[in-house]
Amino acid sequence: MAQKDQSVDGDFDGTAFESAEVNKLARTLDENDEELAELLELLVVVQELSEDLAPELREAAHDSREPIAELRMALESEDTLVLVQRVGENADMLVELLETLEVADDLVSDLAPEFQTVVRENRETFARLRVAVEREEMLVLLERLGENTETLIELLELLDVTYDLAEDIIPEAVDVARENRKPIAELRMMVAGFCSTYSEAELEPHQLGQNLGNMFVLGSQLGDPELIDAVESGLGAFTEEEPPKKVGMLGMLGALRDDDVRQGLGVLIEFLRRMGASRAK
């Protein structure tokens, strides 16, 4: 042993290591002797495990040579590479999809018993509904609905707008009707009287419409501002507080010299002439 120690010391003396570095290495080994022992034991275990598994791995590789080759060819194909690339690019979406599928699976698991119970309790109702749906009239109705989808959508939109409009107008209409109850009742009585007169006169609807049209035309003509001014001026003779002076035969003859009186008589005579000509037809 002394000889070996001497030879080792002699070898270290012949190297380029300095005594300080050798002492530092020795201290490091002393400080980590437990970790080094554990590492050596771990290496021994790994070696023994490798010796036990190596034959099994060789046999498994030998038995699975063809499947491994096929798997290698599949992984090296362009489609697989594209698929893996797409999966990597959409990893977040795939995770969300898997979470959604998991939630849907839980939901289906919870709802399936309830659906089975509902179907079992309503079997007769479903049978009648199936017979009704399979009828030719129902098929024709569904076909018509499909052909007129756009029209139905427009109708639903119109109903929606009408409903909103009614909700806005109804309160106002109720307030107006409440505030004008008496005029509405009087208007109702006027319409009832008009209907009674119409039924008693035994006029045809067309003739009644013509008469009303003639009244409207006459009313529009009577609404001429010049005619209204002339009639108001003439009616003023009846509404003044002091009545006009009495006129005899000589007064009438004297009034014929007045241009205004002659103008009025001319209009009156022309009115009578035209009315007589109309009655003579």
PDB file of C-alpha atoms in Angstrom:
ATOM      1  CA  MET A   1       0.000   0.000   0.000  1.00  0.00           C
ATOM      2  CA  ALA A   2       2.855   2.310   0.789  1.00  0.00           C
ATOM      3  CA  GLN A   3       4.321   1.629  -2.601  1.00  0.00           C
ATOM      4  CA  LYS A   4       0.998   2.405  -4.308  1.00  0.00           C
ATOM      5  CA  ASP A   5       0.649   5.613  -2.366  1.00  0.00           C
ATOM      6  CA  GLN A   6       4.126   6.558  -3.288  1.00  0.00           C
ATOM      7  CA  SER A   7       3.507   5.838  -6.974  1.00  0.00           C
ATOM      8  CA  VAL A   8       0.309   7.898  -6.922  1.00  0.00           C
ATOM      9  CA  ASP A   9       2.049  10.730  -5.203  1.00  0.00           C
ATOM     10  CA  GLY A  10       4.794  10.483  -7.717  1.00  0.00           C
ATOM     11  CA  ASP A  11       2.323  10.588 -10.596  1.00  0.00           C
ATOM     12  CA  PHE A  12       0.636  13.713  -9.215  1.00  0.00           C
ATOM     13  CA  ASP A  13       4.025  15.236  -8.670  1.00  0.00           C
ATOM     14  CA  GLY A  14       4.818  14.758 -12.341  1.00  0.00           C
ATOM     15  CA  THR A  15       1.538  16.419 -13.591  1.00  0.00           C
ATOM     16  CA  ALA A  16       0.733  20.083 -14.099  1.00  0.00           C
ATOM     17  CA  PHE A  17      -1.831  20.168 -11.304  1.00  0.00           C
ATOM     18  CA  GLU A  18      -0.920  22.360  -8.408  1.00  0.00           C
ATOM     19  CA  SER A  19      -1.377  21.254  -4.856  1.00  0.00           C
ATOM     20  CA  ALA A  20      -4.042  23.939  -4.216  1.00  0.00           C
ATOM     21  CA  GLU A  21      -6.279  22.655  -7.042  1.00  0.00           C
ATOM     22  CA  VAL A  22      -5.849  19.063  -5.865  1.00  0.00           C
ATOM     23  CA  ASN A  23      -6.848  20.054  -2.351  1.00  0.00           C
ATOM     24  CA  LYS A  24      -9.885  21.941  -3.718  1.00  0.00           C
ATOM     25  CA  LEU A  25     -11.017  18.913  -5.720  1.00  0.00           C
ATOM     26  CA  ALA A  26     -10.581  16.696  -2.652  1.00  0.00           C
ATOM     27  CA  ARG A  27     -12.689  19.058  -0.546  1.00  0.00           C
ATOM     28  CA  THR A  28     -15.431  19.114  -3.198  1.00  0.00           C
ATOM     29  CA  LEU A  29     -15.501  15.300  -3.272  1.00  0.00           C
ATOM     30  CA  ASP A  30     -15.670  15.191   0.506  1.00  0.00           C
ATOM     31  CA  GLU A  31     -18.552  17.697   0.591  1.00  0.00           C
ATOM     32  CA  ASN A  32     -20.607  15.791  -2.023  1.00  0.00           C
ATOM     33  CA  ASP A  33     -19.740  12.257  -1.064  1.00  0.00           C
ATOM     34  CA  GLU A  34     -23.394  11.389  -0.284  1.00  0.00           C
ATOM     35  CA  GLU A  35     -24.675  12.708  -3.634  1.00  0.00           C
ATOM     36  CA  LEU A  36     -21.897  10.812  -5.422  1.00  0.00           C
ATOM     37  CA  ALA A  37     -22.822   7.616  -3.587  1.00  0.00           C
ATOM     38  CA  GLU A  38     -26.490   8.022  -4.532  1.00  0.00           C
ATOM     39  CA  LEU A  39     -25.504   8.738  -8.132  1.00  0.00           C
ATOM     40  CA  LEU A  40     -23.406   5.586  -8.260  1.00  0.00           C
ATOM     41  CA  GLU A  41     -26.238   3.534  -6.803  1.00  0.00           C
ATOM     42  CA  LEU A  42     -28.639   5.047  -9.372  1.00  0.00           C
ATOM     43  CA  LEU A  43     -26.265   4.190 -12.172  1.00  0.00           C
ATOM     44  CA  VAL A  44     -26.061   0.618 -10.891  1.00  0.00           C
ATOM     45  CA  VAL A  45     -29.878   0.378 -10.826  1.00  0.00           C
ATOM     46  CA  VAL A  46     -30.154   1.834 -14.344  1.00  0.00           C
ATOM     47  CA  GLN A  47     -27.557  -0.623 -15.580  1.00  0.00           C
ATOM     48  CA  GLU A  48     -29.400  -3.575 -14.053  1.00  0.00           C
ATOM     49  CA  LEU A  49     -32.727  -2.296 -15.438  1.00  0.00           C
ATOM     50  CA  SER A  50     -31.193  -1.902 -18.898  1.00  0.00           C
ATOM     51  CA  GLU A  51     -29.854  -5.453 -18.720  1.00  0.00           C
ATOM     52  CA  ASP A  52     -33.350  -6.711 -17.825  1.00  0.00           C
ATOM     53  CA  LEU A  53     -35.210  -4.654 -20.460  1.00  0.00           C
ATOM     54  CA  ALA A  54     -32.794  -4.944 -23.341  1.00  0.00           C
ATOM     55  CA  PRO A  55     -33.888  -8.483 -24.389  1.00  0.00           C
ATOM     56  CA  GLU A  56     -37.565  -7.520 -24.107  1.00  0.00           C
ATOM     57  CA  LEU A  57     -37.039  -4.375 -26.170  1.00  0.00           C
ATOM     58  CA  ARG A  58     -35.139  -6.308 -28.823  1.00  0.00           C
ATOM     59  CA  GLU A  59     -37.927  -8.899 -29.018  1.00  0.00           C
ATOM     60  CA  ALA A  60     -40.668  -6.218 -29.137  1.00  0.00           C
ATOM     61  CA  ALA A  61     -38.818  -4.310 -31.867  1.00  0.00           C
ATOM     62  CA  HIS A  62     -38.328  -7.545 -33.824  1.00  0.00           C
ATOM     63  CA  ASP A  63     -42.025  -8.501 -33.534  1.00  0.00           C
ATOM     64  CA  SER A  64     -43.271  -5.001 -34.374  1.00  0.00           C
ATOM     65  CA  ARG A  65     -40.877  -4.241 -37.195  1.00  0.00           C
ATOM     66  CA  GLU A  66     -43.567  -4.137 -39.903  1.00  0.00           C
ATOM     67  CA  PRO A  67     -46.127  -2.035 -37.914  1.00  0.00           C
ATOM     68  CA  ILE A  68     -43.353   0.368 -36.928  1.00  0.00           C
ATOM     69  CA  ALA A  69     -42.326   0.667 -40.568  1.00  0.00           C
ATOM     70  CA  GLU A  70     -45.928   1.341 -41.635  1.00  0.00           C
ATOM     71  CA  LEU A  71     -46.316   3.896 -38.851  1.00  0.00           C
ATOM     72  CA  ARG A  72     -43.095   5.557 -39.944  1.00  0.00           C
ATOM     73  CA  MET A  73     -44.319   5.738 -43.559  1.00  0.00           C
ATOM     74  CA  ALA A  74     -47.638   7.223 -42.373  1.00  0.00           C
ATOM     75  CA  LEU A  75     -45.913   9.832 -40.244  1.00  0.00           C
ATOM     76  CA  GLU A  76     -43.537  10.768 -43.053  1.00  0.00           C
ATOM     77  CA  SER A  77     -46.376  11.280 -45.605  1.00  0.00           C
ATOM     78  CA  GLU A  78     -47.211  14.839 -46.692  1.00  0.00           C
ATOM     79  CA  ASP A  79     -50.839  14.621 -45.582  1.00  0.00           C
ATOM     80  CA  THR A  80     -49.814  13.727 -42.045  1.00  0.00           C
ATOM     81  CA  LEU A  81     -47.353  16.617 -41.910  1.00  0.00           C
ATOM     82  CA  VAL A  82     -50.064  19.014 -43.136  1.00  0.00           C
ATOM     83  CA  LEU A  83     -52.485  17.604 -40.567  1.00  0.00           C
ATOM     84  CA  VAL A  84     -49.987  18.000 -37.741  1.00  0.00           C
ATOM     85  CA  GLN A  85     -49.252  21.547 -38.902  1.00  0.00           C
ATOM     86  CA  ARG A  86     -52.954  22.426 -38.983  1.00  0.00           C
ATOM     87  CA  VAL A  87     -53.438  20.914 -35.536  1.00  0.00           C
ATOM     88  CA  GLY A  88     -50.571  23.004 -34.215  1.00  0.00           C
ATOM     89  CA  GLU A  89     -51.938  26.191 -35.767  1.00  0.00           C
ATOM     90  CA  ASN A  90     -55.428  25.599 -34.354  1.00  0.00           C
ATOM     91  CA  ALA A  91     -54.449  24.200 -30.982  1.00  0.00           C
ATOM     92  CA  ASP A  92     -56.518  26.770 -29.067  1.00  0.00           C
ATOM     93  CA  MET A  93     -59.622  26.058 -31.132  1.00  0.00           C
ATOM     94  CA  LEU A  94     -59.158  22.310 -30.680  1.00  0.00           C
ATOM     95  CA  VAL A  95     -58.891  22.769 -26.917  1.00  0.00           C
ATOM     96  CA  GLU A  96     -62.095  24.828 -26.887  1.00  0.00           C
ATOM     97  CA  LEU A  97     -63.797  22.228 -29.077  1.00  0.00           C
ATOM     98  CA  LEU A  98     -62.775  19.436 -26.730  1.00  0.00           C
ATOM     99  CA  GLU A  99     -64.060  21.414 -23.763  1.00  0.00           C
ATOM    100  CA  THR A 100     -67.343  22.048 -25.587  1.00  0.00           C
ATOM    101  CA  LEU A 101     -67.649  18.369 -26.450  1.00  0.00           C
ATOM    102  CA  GLU A 102     -66.992  17.479 -22.830  1.00  0.00           C
ATOM    103  CA  VAL A 103     -69.728  19.867 -21.671  1.00  0.00           C
ATOM    104  CA  ALA A 104     -72.086  18.536 -24.356  1.00  0.00           C
ATOM    105  CA  ASP A 105     -71.337  14.958 -23.291  1.00  0.00           C
ATOM    106  CA  ASP A 106     -72.143  15.818 -19.672  1.00  0.00           C
ATOM    107  CA  LEU A 107     -75.318  17.598 -20.777  1.00  0.00           C
ATOM    108  CA  VAL A 108     -76.439  14.642 -22.884  1.00  0.00           C
ATOM    109  CA  SER A 109     -75.736  12.292 -20.006  1.00  0.00           C
ATOM    110  CA  ASP A 110     -77.958  14.431 -17.778  1.00  0.00           C
ATOM    111  CA  LEU A 111     -80.753  14.931 -20.322  1.00  0.00           C
ATOM    112  CA  ALA A 112     -80.928  11.441 -21.830  1.00  0.00           C
ATOM    113  CA  PRO A 113     -82.932   9.900 -18.938  1.00  0.00           C
ATOM    114  CA  GLU A 114     -85.329  12.853 -18.984  1.00  0.00           C
ATOM    115  CA  PHE A 115     -85.839  12.535 -22.751  1.00  0.00           C
ATOM    116  CA  GLN A 116     -86.521   8.844 -22.407  1.00  0.00           C
ATOM    117  CA  THR A 117     -89.115   9.550 -19.725  1.00  0.00           C
ATOM    118  CA  VAL A 118     -90.770  12.256 -21.846  1.00  0.00           C
ATOM    119  CA  VAL A 119     -90.887  10.014 -24.913  1.00  0.00           C
ATOM    120  CA  ARG A 120     -92.296   7.128 -22.885  1.00  0.00           C
ATOM    121  CA  GLU A 121     -95.030   9.304 -21.348  1.00  0.00           C
ATOM    122  CA  ASN A 122     -95.998  11.014 -24.639  1.00  0.00           C
ATOM    123  CA  ARG A 123     -95.749   8.064 -27.008  1.00  0.00           C
ATOM    124  CA  GLU A 124     -99.400   8.323 -28.097  1.00  0.00           C
ATOM    125  CA  THR A 125     -99.124  12.078 -28.647  1.00  0.00           C
ATOM    126  CA  PHE A 126     -96.017  11.625 -30.794  1.00  0.00           C
ATOM    127  CA  ALA A 127     -97.808   8.938 -32.799  1.00  0.00           C
ATOM    128  CA  ARG A 128    -100.749  11.252 -33.543  1.00  0.00           C
ATOM    129  CA  LEU A 129     -98.347  14.071 -34.406  1.00  0.00           C
ATOM    130  CA  ARG A 130     -96.472  11.791 -36.781  1.00  0.00           C
ATOM    131  CA  VAL A 131     -99.721  10.808 -38.542  1.00  0.00           C
ATOM    132  CA  ALA A 132    -100.677  14.507 -38.836  1.00  0.00           C
ATOM    133  CA  VAL A 133     -97.282  15.479 -40.249  1.00  0.00           C
ATOM    134  CA  GLU A 134     -97.315  12.631 -42.781  1.00  0.00           C
ATOM    135  CA  ARG A 135    -100.641  13.796 -44.266  1.00  0.00           C
ATOM    136  CA  GLU A 136    -100.574  15.187 -47.785  1.00  0.00           C
ATOM    137  CA  GLU A 137    -102.154  18.492 -46.715  1.00  0.00           C
ATOM    138  CA  MET A 138     -99.387  19.056 -44.175  1.00  0.00           C
ATOM    139  CA  LEU A 139     -96.716  18.359 -46.779  1.00  0.00           C
ATOM    140  CA  VAL A 140     -98.384  20.810 -49.184  1.00  0.00           C
ATOM    141  CA  LEU A 141     -98.526  23.430 -46.418  1.00  0.00           C
ATOM    142  CA  LEU A 142     -94.837  22.996 -45.616  1.00  0.00           C
ATOM    143  CA  GLU A 143     -94.005  23.245 -49.299  1.00  0.00           C
ATOM    144  CA  ARG A 144     -96.007  26.464 -49.630  1.00  0.00           C
ATOM    145  CA  LEU A 145     -94.292  27.879 -46.570  1.00  0.00           C
ATOM    146  CA  GLY A 146     -90.918  27.101 -48.078  1.00  0.00           C
ATOM    147  CA  GLU A 147     -91.851  28.746 -51.376  1.00  0.00           C
ATOM    148  CA  ASN A 148     -93.115  31.913 -49.664  1.00  0.00           C
ATOM    149  CA  THR A 149     -90.452  32.271 -46.999  1.00  0.00           C
ATOM    150  CA  GLU A 150     -89.516  35.835 -47.975  1.00  0.00           C
ATOM    151  CA  THR A 151     -93.162  36.940 -48.004  1.00  0.00           C
ATOM    152  CA  LEU A 152     -93.740  35.414 -44.575  1.00  0.00           C
ATOM    153  CA  ILE A 153     -90.632  37.150 -43.216  1.00  0.00           C
ATOM    154  CA  GLU A 154     -91.869  40.504 -44.556  1.00  0.00           C
ATOM    155  CA  LEU A 155     -95.319  39.842 -43.056  1.00  0.00           C
ATOM    156  CA  LEU A 156     -93.813  39.037 -39.667  1.00  0.00           C
ATOM    157  CA  GLU A 157     -91.712  42.215 -39.806  1.00  0.00           C
ATOM    158  CA  LEU A 158     -94.846  44.212 -40.714  1.00  0.00           C
ATOM    159  CA  LEU A 159     -96.762  42.641 -37.821  1.00  0.00           C
ATOM    160  CA  ASP A 160     -93.890  43.486 -35.501  1.00  0.00           C
ATOM    161  CA  VAL A 161     -93.902  47.126 -36.636  1.00  0.00           C
ATOM    162  CA  THR A 162     -97.719  47.246 -36.403  1.00  0.00           C
ATOM    163  CA  TYR A 163     -97.618  45.838 -32.891  1.00  0.00           C
ATOM    164  CA  ASP A 164     -95.054  48.447 -31.816  1.00  0.00           C
ATOM    165  CA  LEU A 165     -97.127  51.181 -33.473  1.00  0.00           C
ATOM    166  CA  ALA A 166    -100.289  49.968 -31.736  1.00  0.00           C
ATOM    167  CA  GLU A 167     -98.495  49.972 -28.384  1.00  0.00           C
ATOM    168  CA  ASP A 168     -97.523  53.616 -29.003  1.00  0.00           C
ATOM    169  CA  ILE A 169    -100.890  54.775 -30.344  1.00  0.00           C
ATOM    170  CA  ILE A 170    -103.382  52.905 -28.130  1.00  0.00           C
ATOM    171  CA  PRO A 171    -102.715  54.992 -24.968  1.00  0.00           C
ATOM    172  CA  GLU A 172    -103.073  58.201 -26.999  1.00  0.00           C
ATOM    173  CA  ALA A 173    -106.256  56.912 -28.666  1.00  0.00           C
ATOM    174  CA  VAL A 174    -107.735  55.954 -25.293  1.00  0.00           C
ATOM    175  CA  ASP A 175    -106.994  59.435 -23.925  1.00  0.00           C
ATOM    176  CA  VAL A 176    -108.519  61.110 -26.997  1.00  0.00           C
ATOM    177  CA  ALA A 177    -111.633  58.920 -26.807  1.00  0.00           C
ATOM    178  CA  ARG A 178    -112.000  59.651 -23.083  1.00  0.00           C
ATOM    179  CA  GLU A 179    -111.617  63.412 -23.621  1.00  0.00           C
ATOM    180  CA  ASN A 180    -113.976  63.526 -26.653  1.00  0.00           C
ATOM    181  CA  ARG A 181    -116.634  61.100 -25.498  1.00  0.00           C
ATOM    182  CA  LYS A 182    -119.512  63.543 -26.059  1.00  0.00           C
ATOM    183  CA  PRO A 183    -118.481  64.607 -29.626  1.00  0.00           C
ATOM    184  CA  ILE A 184    -117.960  60.941 -30.537  1.00  0.00           C
ATOM    185  CA  ALA A 185    -121.443  60.107 -29.237  1.00  0.00           C
ATOM    186  CA  GLU A 186    -122.922  63.000 -31.254  1.00  0.00           C
ATOM    187  CA  LEU A 187    -121.052  61.889 -34.357  1.00  0.00           C
ATOM    188  CA  ARG A 188    -122.419  58.401 -33.809  1.00  0.00           C
ATOM    189  CA  MET A 189    -125.968  59.834 -33.646  1.00  0.00           C
ATOM    190  CA  MET A 190    -125.315  61.808 -36.850  1.00  0.00           C
ATOM    191  CA  VAL A 191    -124.196  58.666 -38.648  1.00  0.00           C
ATOM    192  CA  ALA A 192    -127.238  56.803 -37.307  1.00  0.00           C
ATOM    193  CA  GLY A 193    -129.512  59.580 -38.595  1.00  0.00           C
ATOM    194  CA  PHE A 194    -127.798  59.538 -41.966  1.00  0.00           C
ATOM    195  CA  CYS A 195    -128.299  55.771 -42.188  1.00  0.00           C
ATOM    196  CA  SER A 196    -131.983  56.123 -41.272  1.00  0.00           C
ATOM    197  CA  THR A 197    -132.550  58.783 -43.934  1.00  0.00           C
ATOM    198  CA  TYR A 198    -130.719  56.654 -46.481  1.00  0.00           C
ATOM    199  CA  SER A 199    -132.865  53.614 -45.698  1.00  0.00           C
ATOM    200  CA  GLU A 200    -136.104  55.643 -45.886  1.00  0.00           C
ATOM    201  CA  ALA A 201    -135.175  57.355 -49.171  1.00  0.00           C
ATOM    202  CA  GLU A 202    -134.569  53.998 -50.874  1.00  0.00           C
ATOM    203  CA  LEU A 203    -131.681  55.373 -52.898  1.00  0.00           C
ATOM    204  CA  GLU A 204    -129.148  53.188 -54.626  1.00  0.00           C
ATOM    205  CA  PRO A 205    -125.592  53.512 -53.346  1.00  0.00           C
ATOM    206  CA  HIS A 206    -124.418  54.866 -56.714  1.00  0.00           C
ATOM    207  CA  GLN A 207    -127.135  57.526 -56.765  1.00  0.00           C
ATOM    208  CA  LEU A 208    -126.398  58.466 -53.171  1.00  0.00           C
ATOM    209  CA  GLY A 209    -122.710  58.810 -54.047  1.00  0.00           C
ATOM    210  CA  GLN A 210    -123.579  61.053 -56.990  1.00  0.00           C
ATOM    211  CA  ASN A 211    -125.764  63.252 -54.793  1.00  0.00           C
ATOM    212  CA  LEU A 212    -123.018  63.562 -52.197  1.00  0.00           C
ATOM    213  CA  GLY A 213    -120.523  64.372 -54.951  1.00  0.00           C
ATOM    214  CA  ASN A 214    -122.798  67.080 -56.301  1.00  0.00           C
ATOM    215  CA  MET A 215    -123.126  68.516 -52.808  1.00  0.00           C
ATOM    216  CA  PHE A 216    -119.351  68.600 -52.459  1.00  0.00           C
ATOM    217  CA  VAL A 217    -118.995  70.322 -55.862  1.00  0.00           C
ATOM    218  CA  LEU A 218    -121.677  72.850 -54.925  1.00  0.00           C
ATOM    219  CA  GLY A 219    -120.009  73.410 -51.587  1.00  0.00           C
ATOM    220  CA  SER A 220    -116.665  74.046 -53.258  1.00  0.00           C
ATOM    221  CA  GLN A 221    -118.297  76.541 -55.603  1.00  0.00           C
ATOM    222  CA  LEU A 222    -120.117  78.246 -52.749  1.00  0.00           C
ATOM    223  CA  GLY A 223    -116.787  78.470 -50.967  1.00  0.00           C
ATOM    224  CA  ASP A 224    -115.550  81.024 -53.534  1.00  0.00           C
ATOM    225  CA  PRO A 225    -114.301  84.052 -51.532  1.00  0.00           C
ATOM    226  CA  GLU A 226    -116.014  86.536 -53.873  1.00  0.00           C
ATOM    227  CA  LEU A 227    -119.377  84.743 -53.536  1.00  0.00           C
ATOM    228  CA  ILE A 228    -119.018  84.556 -49.781  1.00  0.00           C
ATOM    229  CA  ASP A 229    -118.243  88.271 -49.584  1.00  0.00           C
ATOM    230  CA  ALA A 230    -121.239  89.097 -51.791  1.00  0.00           C
ATOM    231  CA  VAL A 231    -123.628  86.928 -49.759  1.00  0.00           C
ATOM    232  CA  GLU A 232    -122.312  88.308 -46.463  1.00  0.00           C
ATOM    233  CA  SER A 233    -122.767  91.841 -47.746  1.00  0.00           C
ATOM    234  CA  GLY A 234    -126.349  91.066 -48.817  1.00  0.00           C
ATOM    235  CA  LEU A 235    -127.199  89.327 -45.556  1.00  0.00           C
ATOM    236  CA  GLY A 236    -125.935  92.374 -43.720  1.00  0.00           C
ATOM    237  CA  ALA A 237    -129.226  94.087 -44.618  1.00  0.00           C
ATOM    238  CA  PHE A 238    -131.054  91.536 -42.407  1.00  0.00           C
ATOM    239  CA  THR A 239    -128.621  91.627 -39.516  1.00  0.00           C
ATOM    240  CA  GLU A 240    -128.183  95.355 -39.007  1.00  0.00           C
ATOM    241  CA  GLU A 241    -129.850  96.900 -35.976  1.00  0.00           C
ATOM    242  CA  GLU A 242    -131.600  99.621 -38.022  1.00  0.00           C
ATOM    243  CA  PRO A 243    -133.742  98.080 -40.771  1.00  0.00           C
ATOM    244  CA  PRO A 244    -133.683  99.678 -44.241  1.00  0.00           C
ATOM    245  CA  LYS A 245    -136.312 102.267 -45.197  1.00  0.00           C
ATOM    246  CA  LYS A 246    -139.535 101.118 -46.749  1.00  0.00           C
ATOM    247  CA  VAL A 247    -139.608 101.493 -50.526  1.00  0.00           C
ATOM    248  CA  GLY A 248    -142.710 101.918 -52.675  1.00  0.00           C
ATOM    249  CA  MET A 249    -143.260 101.788 -56.409  1.00  0.00           C
ATOM    250  CA  LEU A 250    -141.649 105.158 -56.982  1.00  0.00           C
ATOM    251  CA  GLY A 251    -138.745 104.136 -54.720  1.00  0.00           C
ATOM    252  CA  MET A 252    -138.220 101.006 -56.786  1.00  0.00           C
ATOM    253  CA  LEU A 253    -138.212 102.992 -59.976  1.00  0.00           C
ATOM    254  CA  GLY A 254    -135.766 105.418 -58.413  1.00  0.00           C
ATOM    255  CA  ALA A 255    -133.536 102.551 -57.208  1.00  0.00           C
ATOM    256  CA  LEU A 256    -133.217 101.302 -60.779  1.00  0.00           C
ATOM    257  CA  ARG A 257    -131.011 104.302 -61.448  1.00  0.00           C
ATOM    258  CA  ASP A 258    -128.447 102.943 -58.919  1.00  0.00           C
ATOM    259  CA  ASP A 259    -125.657 100.966 -60.619  1.00  0.00           C
ATOM    260  CA  ASP A 260    -125.318  98.555 -57.667  1.00  0.00           C
ATOM    261  CA  VAL A 261    -129.036  97.750 -57.717  1.00  0.00           C
ATOM    262  CA  ARG A 262    -128.969  97.157 -61.468  1.00  0.00           C
ATOM    263  CA  GLN A 263    -125.885  94.946 -61.066  1.00  0.00           C
ATOM    264  CA  GLY A 264    -127.655  92.877 -58.387  1.00  0.00           C
ATOM    265  CA  LEU A 265    -130.857  92.609 -60.462  1.00  0.00           C
ATOM    266  CA  GLY A 266    -128.797  91.472 -63.450  1.00  0.00           C
ATOM    267  CA  VAL A 267    -127.182  88.700 -61.416  1.00  0.00           C
ATOM    268  CA  LEU A 268    -130.573  87.655 -59.981  1.00  0.00           C
ATOM    269  CA  ILE A 269    -132.257  87.611 -63.375  1.00  0.00           C
ATOM    270  CA  GLU A 270    -129.352  85.573 -64.863  1.00  0.00           C
ATOM    271  CA  PHE A 271    -129.656  83.126 -61.942  1.00  0.00           C
ATOM    272  CA  LEU A 272    -133.382  82.696 -62.549  1.00  0.00           C
ATOM    273  CA  ARG A 273    -132.863  82.302 -66.308  1.00  0.00           C
ATOM    274  CA  ARG A 274    -130.230  79.587 -65.910  1.00  0.00           C
ATOM    275  CA  MET A 275    -132.256  77.735 -63.272  1.00  0.00           C
ATOM    276  CA  GLY A 276    -135.320  77.766 -65.537  1.00  0.00           C
ATOM    277  CA  ALA A 277    -133.256  76.531 -68.499  1.00  0.00           C
ATOM    278  CA  SER A 278    -131.888  73.683 -66.378  1.00  0.00           C
ATOM    279  CA  ARG A 279    -135.395  72.641 -65.235  1.00  0.00           C
ATOM    280  CA  ALA A 280    -136.666  72.721 -68.827  1.00  0.00           C
ATOM    281  CA  LYS A 281    -134.256  69.973 -69.961  1.00  0.00           C
TER     282      LYS A 281
END
